[in-house]
């Protein structure tokens, strides 16, 4: 009997690409017309323990609150929206101490506080488009002081959705 050669498929997704893709998929649940942010929390075994996207709190109807960015504070989305990172932490199935957070937009200072307090040890992000804002600078300062590792993800391949045939 001859030797059977088995080899795994090449060009499969890395864990990092997989979890960022999950963050992107869950971001599509957001009804925000301007920003769709998604977050994915994984434990040390690369098991997803929490997902979240930016949206209004449970029980607050999407048609009863504003989605705009301009106008007086109470007429904008800002006092009402729960960010993706906060939702992922609140939606987690287990405590997130020691976990990694994948998010497609660098966390604001308010989310940084929640990340630190919950014990998340690493934040992997794709976009840092608000890096010049004081709130982002404060976020980075707090996360670094708390020893949270920050990593900008640069996908090394084009992500391809497989066509599964029945």
PDB file of N, CA and C in Angstrom, residues 12-108:
ATOM      1  N   UNK A  12      -5.785  29.972   3.071  1.00  0.00           N
ATOM      2  CA  UNK A  12      -6.937  30.089   3.959  1.00  0.00           C
ATOM      3  C   UNK A  12      -6.763  31.337   4.828  1.00  0.00           C
ATOM      4  N   UNK A  13      -7.844  31.764   5.466  1.00  0.00           N
ATOM      5  CA  UNK A  13      -7.799  32.969   6.289  1.00  0.00           C
ATOM      6  C   UNK A  13      -6.976  32.750   7.558  1.00  0.00           C
ATOM      7  N   UNK A  14      -6.237  33.769   7.942  1.00  0.00           N
ATOM      8  CA  UNK A  14      -5.573  33.748   9.247  1.00  0.00           C
ATOM      9  C   UNK A  14      -6.645  33.987  10.305  1.00  0.00           C
ATOM     10  N   UNK A  15      -6.307  33.692  11.566  1.00  0.00           N
ATOM     11  CA  UNK A  15      -7.250  33.999  12.643  1.00  0.00           C
ATOM     12  C   UNK A  15      -7.576  35.487  12.639  1.00  0.00           C
ATOM     13  N   UNK A  16      -6.557  36.322  12.490  1.00  0.00           N
ATOM     14  CA  UNK A  16      -6.791  37.775  12.515  1.00  0.00           C
ATOM     15  C   UNK A  16      -7.724  38.218  11.401  1.00  0.00           C
ATOM     16  N   UNK A  17      -7.505  37.719  10.193  1.00  0.00           N
ATOM     17  CA  UNK A  17      -8.394  38.072   9.091  1.00  0.00           C
ATOM     18  C   UNK A  17      -9.809  37.555   9.342  1.00  0.00           C
ATOM     19  N   UNK A  18      -9.916  36.375   9.906  1.00  0.00           N
ATOM     20  CA  UNK A  18     -11.225  35.791  10.198  1.00  0.00           C
ATOM     21  C   UNK A  18     -11.997  36.664  11.182  1.00  0.00           C
ATOM     22  N   UNK A  19     -11.355  37.065  12.275  1.00  0.00           N
ATOM     23  CA  UNK A  19     -12.058  37.834  13.296  1.00  0.00           C
ATOM     24  C   UNK A  19     -12.366  39.254  12.834  1.00  0.00           C
ATOM     25  N   UNK A  20     -11.495  39.838  12.012  1.00  0.00           N
ATOM     26  CA  UNK A  20     -11.806  41.162  11.471  1.00  0.00           C
ATOM     27  C   UNK A  20     -12.954  41.059  10.473  1.00  0.00           C
ATOM     28  N   UNK A  21     -12.996  39.981   9.722  1.00  0.00           N
ATOM     29  CA  UNK A  21     -14.109  39.761   8.800  1.00  0.00           C
ATOM     30  C   UNK A  21     -15.420  39.619   9.576  1.00  0.00           C
ATOM     31  N   UNK A  22     -15.383  38.920  10.706  1.00  0.00           N
ATOM     32  CA  UNK A  22     -16.581  38.818  11.562  1.00  0.00           C
ATOM     33  C   UNK A  22     -17.012  40.199  12.058  1.00  0.00           C
ATOM     34  N   UNK A  23     -16.045  41.027  12.435  1.00  0.00           N
ATOM     35  CA  UNK A  23     -16.373  42.395  12.865  1.00  0.00           C
ATOM     36  C   UNK A  23     -17.033  43.163  11.718  1.00  0.00           C
ATOM     37  N   UNK A  24     -16.512  42.987  10.506  1.00  0.00           N
ATOM     38  CA  UNK A  24     -17.102  43.655   9.340  1.00  0.00           C
ATOM     39  C   UNK A  24     -18.512  43.150   9.058  1.00  0.00           C
ATOM     40  N   UNK A  25     -18.730  41.853   9.210  1.00  0.00           N
ATOM     41  CA  UNK A  25     -20.058  41.288   8.950  1.00  0.00           C
ATOM     42  C   UNK A  25     -21.065  41.822   9.969  1.00  0.00           C
ATOM     43  N   UNK A  26     -20.715  41.785  11.242  1.00  0.00           N
ATOM     44  CA  UNK A  26     -21.656  42.251  12.267  1.00  0.00           C
ATOM     45  C   UNK A  26     -21.873  43.762  12.154  1.00  0.00           C
ATOM     46  N   UNK A  27     -20.894  44.508  11.645  1.00  0.00           N
ATOM     47  CA  UNK A  27     -21.062  45.952  11.444  1.00  0.00           C
ATOM     48  C   UNK A  27     -22.202  46.249  10.480  1.00  0.00           C
ATOM     49  N   UNK A  28     -22.468  45.322   9.593  1.00  0.00           N
ATOM     50  CA  UNK A  28     -23.538  45.519   8.618  1.00  0.00           C
ATOM     51  C   UNK A  28     -24.926  45.492   9.256  1.00  0.00           C
ATOM     52  N   UNK A  29     -25.014  45.099  10.535  1.00  0.00           N
ATOM     53  CA  UNK A  29     -26.277  45.168  11.284  1.00  0.00           C
ATOM     54  C   UNK A  29     -26.599  46.600  11.701  1.00  0.00           C
ATOM     55  N   UNK A  30     -25.588  47.472  11.698  1.00  0.00           N
ATOM     56  CA  UNK A  30     -25.799  48.846  12.131  1.00  0.00           C
ATOM     57  C   UNK A  30     -26.735  49.582  11.183  1.00  0.00           C
ATOM     58  N   UNK A  31     -27.652  50.336  11.759  1.00  0.00           N
ATOM     59  CA  UNK A  31     -28.590  51.128  10.964  1.00  0.00           C
ATOM     60  C   UNK A  31     -28.122  52.567  10.826  1.00  0.00           C
ATOM     61  N   UNK A  32     -26.958  52.863  11.362  1.00  0.00           N
ATOM     62  CA  UNK A  32     -26.377  54.197  11.276  1.00  0.00           C
ATOM     63  C   UNK A  32     -26.050  54.499   9.810  1.00  0.00           C
ATOM     64  N   UNK A  33     -26.568  55.607   9.258  1.00  0.00           N
ATOM     65  CA  UNK A  33     -26.317  55.889   7.848  1.00  0.00           C
ATOM     66  C   UNK A  33     -24.884  56.329   7.550  1.00  0.00           C
ATOM     67  N   UNK A  34     -24.118  56.680   8.575  1.00  0.00           N
ATOM     68  CA  UNK A  34     -22.770  57.196   8.350  1.00  0.00           C
ATOM     69  C   UNK A  34     -21.642  56.273   8.794  1.00  0.00           C
ATOM     70  N   UNK A  35     -21.826  55.567   9.884  1.00  0.00           N
ATOM     71  CA  UNK A  35     -20.749  54.750  10.451  1.00  0.00           C
ATOM     72  C   UNK A  35     -21.248  53.355  10.768  1.00  0.00           C
ATOM     73  N   UNK A  36     -20.606  52.380  10.194  1.00  0.00           N
ATOM     74  CA  UNK A  36     -20.921  50.990  10.525  1.00  0.00           C
ATOM     75  C   UNK A  36     -19.666  50.386  11.144  1.00  0.00           C
ATOM     76  N   UNK A  37     -19.711  50.215  12.459  1.00  0.00           N
ATOM     77  CA  UNK A  37     -18.570  49.693  13.192  1.00  0.00           C
ATOM     78  C   UNK A  37     -18.965  48.357  13.805  1.00  0.00           C
ATOM     79  N   UNK A  38     -18.057  47.399  13.717  1.00  0.00           N
ATOM     80  CA  UNK A  38     -18.289  46.091  14.300  1.00  0.00           C
ATOM     81  C   UNK A  38     -17.122  45.688  15.175  1.00  0.00           C
ATOM     82  N   UNK A  39     -17.409  44.854  16.179  1.00  0.00           N
ATOM     83  CA  UNK A  39     -16.382  44.377  17.101  1.00  0.00           C
ATOM     84  C   UNK A  39     -16.585  42.892  17.363  1.00  0.00           C
ATOM     85  N   UNK A  40     -15.474  42.201  17.552  1.00  0.00           N
ATOM     86  CA  UNK A  40     -15.475  40.765  17.814  1.00  0.00           C
ATOM     87  C   UNK A  40     -14.473  40.493  18.930  1.00  0.00           C
ATOM     88  N   UNK A  41     -14.928  39.861  20.003  1.00  0.00           N
ATOM     89  CA  UNK A  41     -14.052  39.513  21.125  1.00  0.00           C
ATOM     90  C   UNK A  41     -13.781  38.019  21.081  1.00  0.00           C
ATOM     91  N   UNK A  42     -12.506  37.648  21.204  1.00  0.00           N
ATOM     92  CA  UNK A  42     -12.124  36.235  21.200  1.00  0.00           C
ATOM     93  C   UNK A  42     -11.252  35.931  22.412  1.00  0.00           C
ATOM     94  N   UNK A  43     -11.389  34.704  22.910  1.00  0.00           N
ATOM     95  CA  UNK A  43     -10.574  34.298  24.063  1.00  0.00           C
ATOM     96  C   UNK A  43      -9.233  33.733  23.604  1.00  0.00           C
ATOM     97  N   UNK A  44      -8.448  33.240  24.539  1.00  0.00           N
ATOM     98  CA  UNK A  44      -7.105  32.740  24.223  1.00  0.00           C
ATOM     99  C   UNK A  44      -7.110  31.512  23.329  1.00  0.00           C
ATOM    100  N   UNK A  45      -8.253  30.807  23.256  1.00  0.00           N
ATOM    101  CA  UNK A  45      -8.382  29.636  22.391  1.00  0.00           C
ATOM    102  C   UNK A  45      -8.959  29.990  21.021  1.00  0.00           C
ATOM    103  N   UNK A  46      -9.029  31.278  20.713  1.00  0.00           N
ATOM    104  CA  UNK A  46      -9.600  31.763  19.449  1.00  0.00           C
ATOM    105  C   UNK A  46     -11.067  31.389  19.284  1.00  0.00           C
ATOM    106  N   UNK A  47     -11.791  31.427  20.391  1.00  0.00           N
ATOM    107  CA  UNK A  47     -13.231  31.195  20.380  1.00  0.00           C
ATOM    108  C   UNK A  47     -13.916  32.555  20.541  1.00  0.00           C
ATOM    109  N   UNK A  48     -14.870  32.833  19.662  1.00  0.00           N
ATOM    110  CA  UNK A  48     -15.607  34.092  19.738  1.00  0.00           C
ATOM    111  C   UNK A  48     -16.505  34.066  20.976  1.00  0.00           C
ATOM    112  N   UNK A  49     -16.371  35.098  21.812  1.00  0.00           N
ATOM    113  CA  UNK A  49     -17.182  35.181  23.031  1.00  0.00           C
ATOM    114  C   UNK A  49     -18.091  36.398  23.044  1.00  0.00           C
ATOM    115  N   UNK A  50     -17.926  37.303  22.073  1.00  0.00           N
ATOM    116  CA  UNK A  50     -18.788  38.478  22.019  1.00  0.00           C
ATOM    117  C   UNK A  50     -18.715  39.170  20.677  1.00  0.00           C
ATOM    118  N   UNK A  51     -19.863  39.666  20.226  1.00  0.00           N
ATOM    119  CA  UNK A  51     -19.957  40.442  18.996  1.00  0.00           C
ATOM    120  C   UNK A  51     -20.780  41.686  19.284  1.00  0.00           C
ATOM    121  N   UNK A  52     -20.474  42.774  18.577  1.00  0.00           N
ATOM    122  CA  UNK A  52     -21.264  43.984  18.752  1.00  0.00           C
ATOM    123  C   UNK A  52     -21.127  44.918  17.574  1.00  0.00           C
ATOM    124  N   UNK A  53     -22.117  45.784  17.429  1.00  0.00           N
ATOM    125  CA  UNK A  53     -22.097  46.824  16.404  1.00  0.00           C
ATOM    126  C   UNK A  53     -22.677  48.088  17.002  1.00  0.00           C
ATOM    127  N   UNK A  54     -22.476  49.217  16.326  1.00  0.00           N
ATOM    128  CA  UNK A  54     -22.978  50.480  16.849  1.00  0.00           C
ATOM    129  C   UNK A  54     -24.474  50.615  16.557  1.00  0.00           C
ATOM    130  N   UNK A  55     -25.230  50.871  17.614  1.00  0.00           N
ATOM    131  CA  UNK A  55     -26.673  51.023  17.480  1.00  0.00           C
ATOM    132  C   UNK A  55     -27.283  51.510  18.780  1.00  0.00           C
ATOM    133  N   UNK A  56     -28.572  51.701  18.757  1.00  0.00           N
ATOM    134  CA  UNK A  56     -29.275  52.189  19.944  1.00  0.00           C
ATOM    135  C   UNK A  56     -29.454  51.062  20.963  1.00  0.00           C
ATOM    136  N   UNK A  57     -29.631  51.418  22.229  1.00  0.00           N
ATOM    137  CA  UNK A  57     -29.848  50.402  23.268  1.00  0.00           C
ATOM    138  C   UNK A  57     -31.109  49.582  23.007  1.00  0.00           C
ATOM    139  N   UNK A  58     -31.107  48.379  23.539  1.00  0.00           N
ATOM    140  CA  UNK A  58     -32.287  47.510  23.431  1.00  0.00           C
ATOM    141  C   UNK A  58     -33.518  48.252  23.941  1.00  0.00           C
ATOM    142  N   UNK A  59     -34.610  48.090  23.231  1.00  0.00           N
ATOM    143  CA  UNK A  59     -35.859  48.716  23.649  1.00  0.00           C
ATOM    144  C   UNK A  59     -36.047  50.137  23.140  1.00  0.00           C
ATOM    145  N   UNK A  60     -35.011  50.738  22.583  1.00  0.00           N
ATOM    146  CA  UNK A  60     -35.114  52.085  22.016  1.00  0.00           C
ATOM    147  C   UNK A  60     -35.310  51.945  20.512  1.00  0.00           C
ATOM    148  N   UNK A  61     -36.506  52.218  20.056  1.00  0.00           N
ATOM    149  CA  UNK A  61     -36.847  52.021  18.656  1.00  0.00           C
ATOM    150  C   UNK A  61     -36.001  52.909  17.748  1.00  0.00           C
ATOM    151  N   UNK A  62     -35.526  52.320  16.668  1.00  0.00           N
ATOM    152  CA  UNK A  62     -34.648  53.017  15.731  1.00  0.00           C
ATOM    153  C   UNK A  62     -35.300  54.230  15.083  1.00  0.00           C
ATOM    154  N   UNK A  63     -36.624  54.239  15.001  1.00  0.00           N
ATOM    155  CA  UNK A  63     -37.330  55.348  14.369  1.00  0.00           C
ATOM    156  C   UNK A  63     -37.689  56.456  15.360  1.00  0.00           C
ATOM    157  N   UNK A  64     -37.418  56.253  16.639  1.00  0.00           N
ATOM    158  CA  UNK A  64     -37.803  57.231  17.663  1.00  0.00           C
ATOM    159  C   UNK A  64     -36.640  58.117  18.104  1.00  0.00           C
ATOM    160  N   UNK A  65     -35.437  57.809  17.633  1.00  0.00           N
ATOM    161  CA  UNK A  65     -34.254  58.591  17.988  1.00  0.00           C
ATOM    162  C   UNK A  65     -33.558  59.042  16.713  1.00  0.00           C
ATOM    163  N   UNK A  66     -32.794  60.140  16.790  1.00  0.00           N
ATOM    164  CA  UNK A  66     -32.155  60.677  15.587  1.00  0.00           C
ATOM    165  C   UNK A  66     -30.887  59.914  15.192  1.00  0.00           C
ATOM    166  N   UNK A  67     -30.628  59.861  13.898  1.00  0.00           N
ATOM    167  CA  UNK A  67     -29.410  59.246  13.364  1.00  0.00           C
ATOM    168  C   UNK A  67     -28.426  60.296  12.855  1.00  0.00           C
ATOM    169  N   UNK A  68     -28.794  61.565  12.895  1.00  0.00           N
ATOM    170  CA  UNK A  68     -27.954  62.621  12.336  1.00  0.00           C
ATOM    171  C   UNK A  68     -26.734  62.943  13.176  1.00  0.00           C
ATOM    172  N   UNK A  69     -25.794  63.651  12.537  1.00  0.00           N
ATOM    173  CA  UNK A  69     -24.565  64.068  13.209  1.00  0.00           C
ATOM    174  C   UNK A  69     -24.552  65.559  13.507  1.00  0.00           C
ATOM    175  N   UNK A  70     -25.424  66.293  12.861  1.00  0.00           N
ATOM    176  CA  UNK A  70     -25.425  67.754  12.994  1.00  0.00           C
ATOM    177  C   UNK A  70     -26.649  68.228  13.755  1.00  0.00           C
ATOM    178  N   UNK A  71     -26.493  69.388  14.391  1.00  0.00           N
ATOM    179  CA  UNK A  71     -27.591  69.981  15.147  1.00  0.00           C
ATOM    180  C   UNK A  71     -27.261  70.006  16.624  1.00  0.00           C
ATOM    181  N   UNK A  72     -28.266  70.351  17.427  1.00  0.00           N
ATOM    182  CA  UNK A  72     -28.054  70.379  18.871  1.00  0.00           C
ATOM    183  C   UNK A  72     -27.806  68.949  19.358  1.00  0.00           C
ATOM    184  N   UNK A  73     -27.107  68.827  20.452  1.00  0.00           N
ATOM    185  CA  UNK A  73     -26.671  67.525  20.962  1.00  0.00           C
ATOM    186  C   UNK A  73     -27.798  66.508  21.025  1.00  0.00           C
ATOM    187  N   UNK A  74     -28.919  66.884  21.584  1.00  0.00           N
ATOM    188  CA  UNK A  74     -30.029  65.949  21.759  1.00  0.00           C
ATOM    189  C   UNK A  74     -30.731  65.606  20.443  1.00  0.00           C
ATOM    190  N   UNK A  75     -30.420  66.339  19.401  1.00  0.00           N
ATOM    191  CA  UNK A  75     -30.998  66.060  18.082  1.00  0.00           C
ATOM    192  C   UNK A  75     -30.036  65.261  17.200  1.00  0.00           C
ATOM    193  N   UNK A  76     -28.926  64.788  17.792  1.00  0.00           N
ATOM    194  CA  UNK A  76     -27.967  63.955  17.068  1.00  0.00           C
ATOM    195  C   UNK A  76     -27.979  62.542  17.657  1.00  0.00           C
ATOM    196  N   UNK A  77     -27.272  61.652  17.014  1.00  0.00           N
ATOM    197  CA  UNK A  77     -27.180  60.258  17.474  1.00  0.00           C
ATOM    198  C   UNK A  77     -26.263  60.102  18.692  1.00  0.00           C
ATOM    199  N   UNK A  78     -25.378  61.060  18.919  1.00  0.00           N
ATOM    200  CA  UNK A  78     -24.288  60.880  19.881  1.00  0.00           C
ATOM    201  C   UNK A  78     -24.696  60.557  21.316  1.00  0.00           C
ATOM    202  N   UNK A  79     -25.742  61.153  21.868  1.00  0.00           N
ATOM    203  CA  UNK A  79     -26.083  60.773  23.245  1.00  0.00           C
ATOM    204  C   UNK A  79     -26.784  59.418  23.361  1.00  0.00           C
ATOM    205  N   UNK A  80     -27.120  58.803  22.243  1.00  0.00           N
ATOM    206  CA  UNK A  80     -27.947  57.604  22.261  1.00  0.00           C
ATOM    207  C   UNK A  80     -27.257  56.317  21.794  1.00  0.00           C
ATOM    208  N   UNK A  81     -26.296  56.425  20.909  1.00  0.00           N
ATOM    209  CA  UNK A  81     -25.683  55.236  20.301  1.00  0.00           C
ATOM    210  C   UNK A  81     -24.758  54.514  21.276  1.00  0.00           C
ATOM    211  N   UNK A  82     -24.881  53.197  21.312  1.00  0.00           N
ATOM    212  CA  UNK A  82     -23.950  52.330  22.034  1.00  0.00           C
ATOM    213  C   UNK A  82     -22.920  51.861  21.010  1.00  0.00           C
ATOM    214  N   UNK A  83     -21.652  52.087  21.303  1.00  0.00           N
ATOM    215  CA  UNK A  83     -20.603  51.714  20.351  1.00  0.00           C
ATOM    216  C   UNK A  83     -20.419  50.204  20.264  1.00  0.00           C
ATOM    217  N   UNK A  84     -19.838  49.770  19.159  1.00  0.00           N
ATOM    218  CA  UNK A  84     -19.640  48.347  18.875  1.00  0.00           C
ATOM    219  C   UNK A  84     -18.842  47.653  19.977  1.00  0.00           C
ATOM    220  N   UNK A  85     -17.786  48.300  20.463  1.00  0.00           N
ATOM    221  CA  UNK A  85     -16.952  47.687  21.492  1.00  0.00           C
ATOM    222  C   UNK A  85     -17.744  47.456  22.776  1.00  0.00           C
ATOM    223  N   UNK A  86     -18.521  48.463  23.172  1.00  0.00           N
ATOM    224  CA  UNK A  86     -19.341  48.333  24.380  1.00  0.00           C
ATOM    225  C   UNK A  86     -20.374  47.224  24.208  1.00  0.00           C
ATOM    226  N   UNK A  87     -21.017  47.177  23.049  1.00  0.00           N
ATOM    227  CA  UNK A  87     -21.994  46.121  22.799  1.00  0.00           C
ATOM    228  C   UNK A  87     -21.355  44.741  22.821  1.00  0.00           C
ATOM    229  N   UNK A  88     -20.160  44.612  22.261  1.00  0.00           N
ATOM    230  CA  UNK A  88     -19.480  43.308  22.262  1.00  0.00           C
ATOM    231  C   UNK A  88     -19.169  42.872  23.695  1.00  0.00           C
ATOM    232  N   UNK A  89     -18.726  43.796  24.524  1.00  0.00           N
ATOM    233  CA  UNK A  89     -18.437  43.477  25.927  1.00  0.00           C
ATOM    234  C   UNK A  89     -19.730  43.088  26.647  1.00  0.00           C
ATOM    235  N   UNK A  90     -20.778  43.890  26.453  1.00  0.00           N
ATOM    236  CA  UNK A  90     -22.061  43.622  27.117  1.00  0.00           C
ATOM    237  C   UNK A  90     -22.729  42.348  26.602  1.00  0.00           C
ATOM    238  N   UNK A  91     -22.487  42.000  25.348  1.00  0.00           N
ATOM    239  CA  UNK A  91     -23.089  40.810  24.744  1.00  0.00           C
ATOM    240  C   UNK A  91     -22.261  39.549  24.954  1.00  0.00           C
ATOM    241  N   UNK A  92     -21.117  39.669  25.595  1.00  0.00           N
ATOM    242  CA  UNK A  92     -20.231  38.513  25.721  1.00  0.00           C
ATOM    243  C   UNK A  92     -20.873  37.423  26.568  1.00  0.00           C
ATOM    244  N   UNK A  93     -20.560  36.198  26.197  1.00  0.00           N
ATOM    245  CA  UNK A  93     -21.140  35.042  26.874  1.00  0.00           C
ATOM    246  C   UNK A  93     -20.375  34.655  28.137  1.00  0.00           C
ATOM    247  N   UNK A  94     -19.171  35.179  28.300  1.00  0.00           N
ATOM    248  CA  UNK A  94     -18.307  34.887  29.442  1.00  0.00           C
ATOM    249  C   UNK A  94     -17.532  36.158  29.798  1.00  0.00           C
ATOM    250  N   UNK A  95     -16.901  36.213  30.961  1.00  0.00           N
ATOM    251  CA  UNK A  95     -16.031  37.360  31.246  1.00  0.00           C
ATOM    252  C   UNK A  95     -14.929  37.467  30.181  1.00  0.00           C
ATOM    253  N   UNK A  96     -14.581  38.697  29.821  1.00  0.00           N
ATOM    254  CA  UNK A  96     -13.648  38.911  28.710  1.00  0.00           C
ATOM    255  C   UNK A  96     -12.220  39.216  29.168  1.00  0.00           C
ATOM    256  N   UNK A  97     -11.946  39.017  30.447  1.00  0.00           N
ATOM    257  CA  UNK A  97     -10.602  39.265  30.968  1.00  0.00           C
ATOM    258  C   UNK A  97      -9.585  38.411  30.202  1.00  0.00           C
ATOM    259  N   UNK A  98      -8.553  39.067  29.686  1.00  0.00           N
ATOM    260  CA  UNK A  98      -7.497  38.385  28.953  1.00  0.00           C
ATOM    261  C   UNK A  98      -7.783  38.181  27.476  1.00  0.00           C
ATOM    262  N   UNK A  99      -8.947  38.598  27.021  1.00  0.00           N
ATOM    263  CA  UNK A  99      -9.346  38.391  25.620  1.00  0.00           C
ATOM    264  C   UNK A  99      -8.746  39.438  24.686  1.00  0.00           C
ATOM    265  N   UNK A 100      -8.960  39.207  23.385  1.00  0.00           N
ATOM    266  CA  UNK A 100      -8.587  40.144  22.330  1.00  0.00           C
ATOM    267  C   UNK A 100      -9.865  40.732  21.743  1.00  0.00           C
ATOM    268  N   UNK A 101      -9.778  41.991  21.356  1.00  0.00           N
ATOM    269  CA  UNK A 101     -10.893  42.680  20.719  1.00  0.00           C
ATOM    270  C   UNK A 101     -10.481  43.076  19.311  1.00  0.00           C
ATOM    271  N   UNK A 102     -11.245  42.625  18.330  1.00  0.00           N
ATOM    272  CA  UNK A 102     -11.058  43.020  16.933  1.00  0.00           C
ATOM    273  C   UNK A 102     -12.129  44.045  16.605  1.00  0.00           C
ATOM    274  N   UNK A 103     -11.727  45.184  16.055  1.00  0.00           N
ATOM    275  CA  UNK A 103     -12.681  46.247  15.732  1.00  0.00           C
ATOM    276  C   UNK A 103     -12.200  46.956  14.468  1.00  0.00           C
ATOM    277  N   UNK A 104     -13.147  47.326  13.604  1.00  0.00           N
ATOM    278  CA  UNK A 104     -12.713  47.926  12.349  1.00  0.00           C
ATOM    279  C   UNK A 104     -12.398  49.415  12.452  1.00  0.00           C
ATOM    280  N   UNK A 105     -12.682  50.056  13.579  1.00  0.00           N
ATOM    281  CA  UNK A 105     -12.339  51.462  13.810  1.00  0.00           C
ATOM    282  C   UNK A 105     -11.743  51.601  15.214  1.00  0.00           C
ATOM    283  N   UNK A 106     -10.624  52.307  15.321  1.00  0.00           N
ATOM    284  CA  UNK A 106      -9.952  52.437  16.623  1.00  0.00           C
ATOM    285  C   UNK A 106     -10.931  52.964  17.675  1.00  0.00           C
ATOM    286  N   UNK A 107     -10.928  52.385  18.873  1.00  0.00           N
ATOM    287  CA  UNK A 107     -11.893  52.755  19.920  1.00  0.00           C
ATOM    288  C   UNK A 107     -11.735  54.191  20.422  1.00  0.00           C
ATOM    289  N   UNK A 108     -12.866  54.798  20.743  1.00  0.00           N
ATOM    290  CA  UNK A 108     -12.872  56.126  21.344  1.00  0.00           C
ATOM    291  C   UNK A 108     -12.448  56.036  22.812  1.00  0.00           C
TER     292      UNK A 108
END
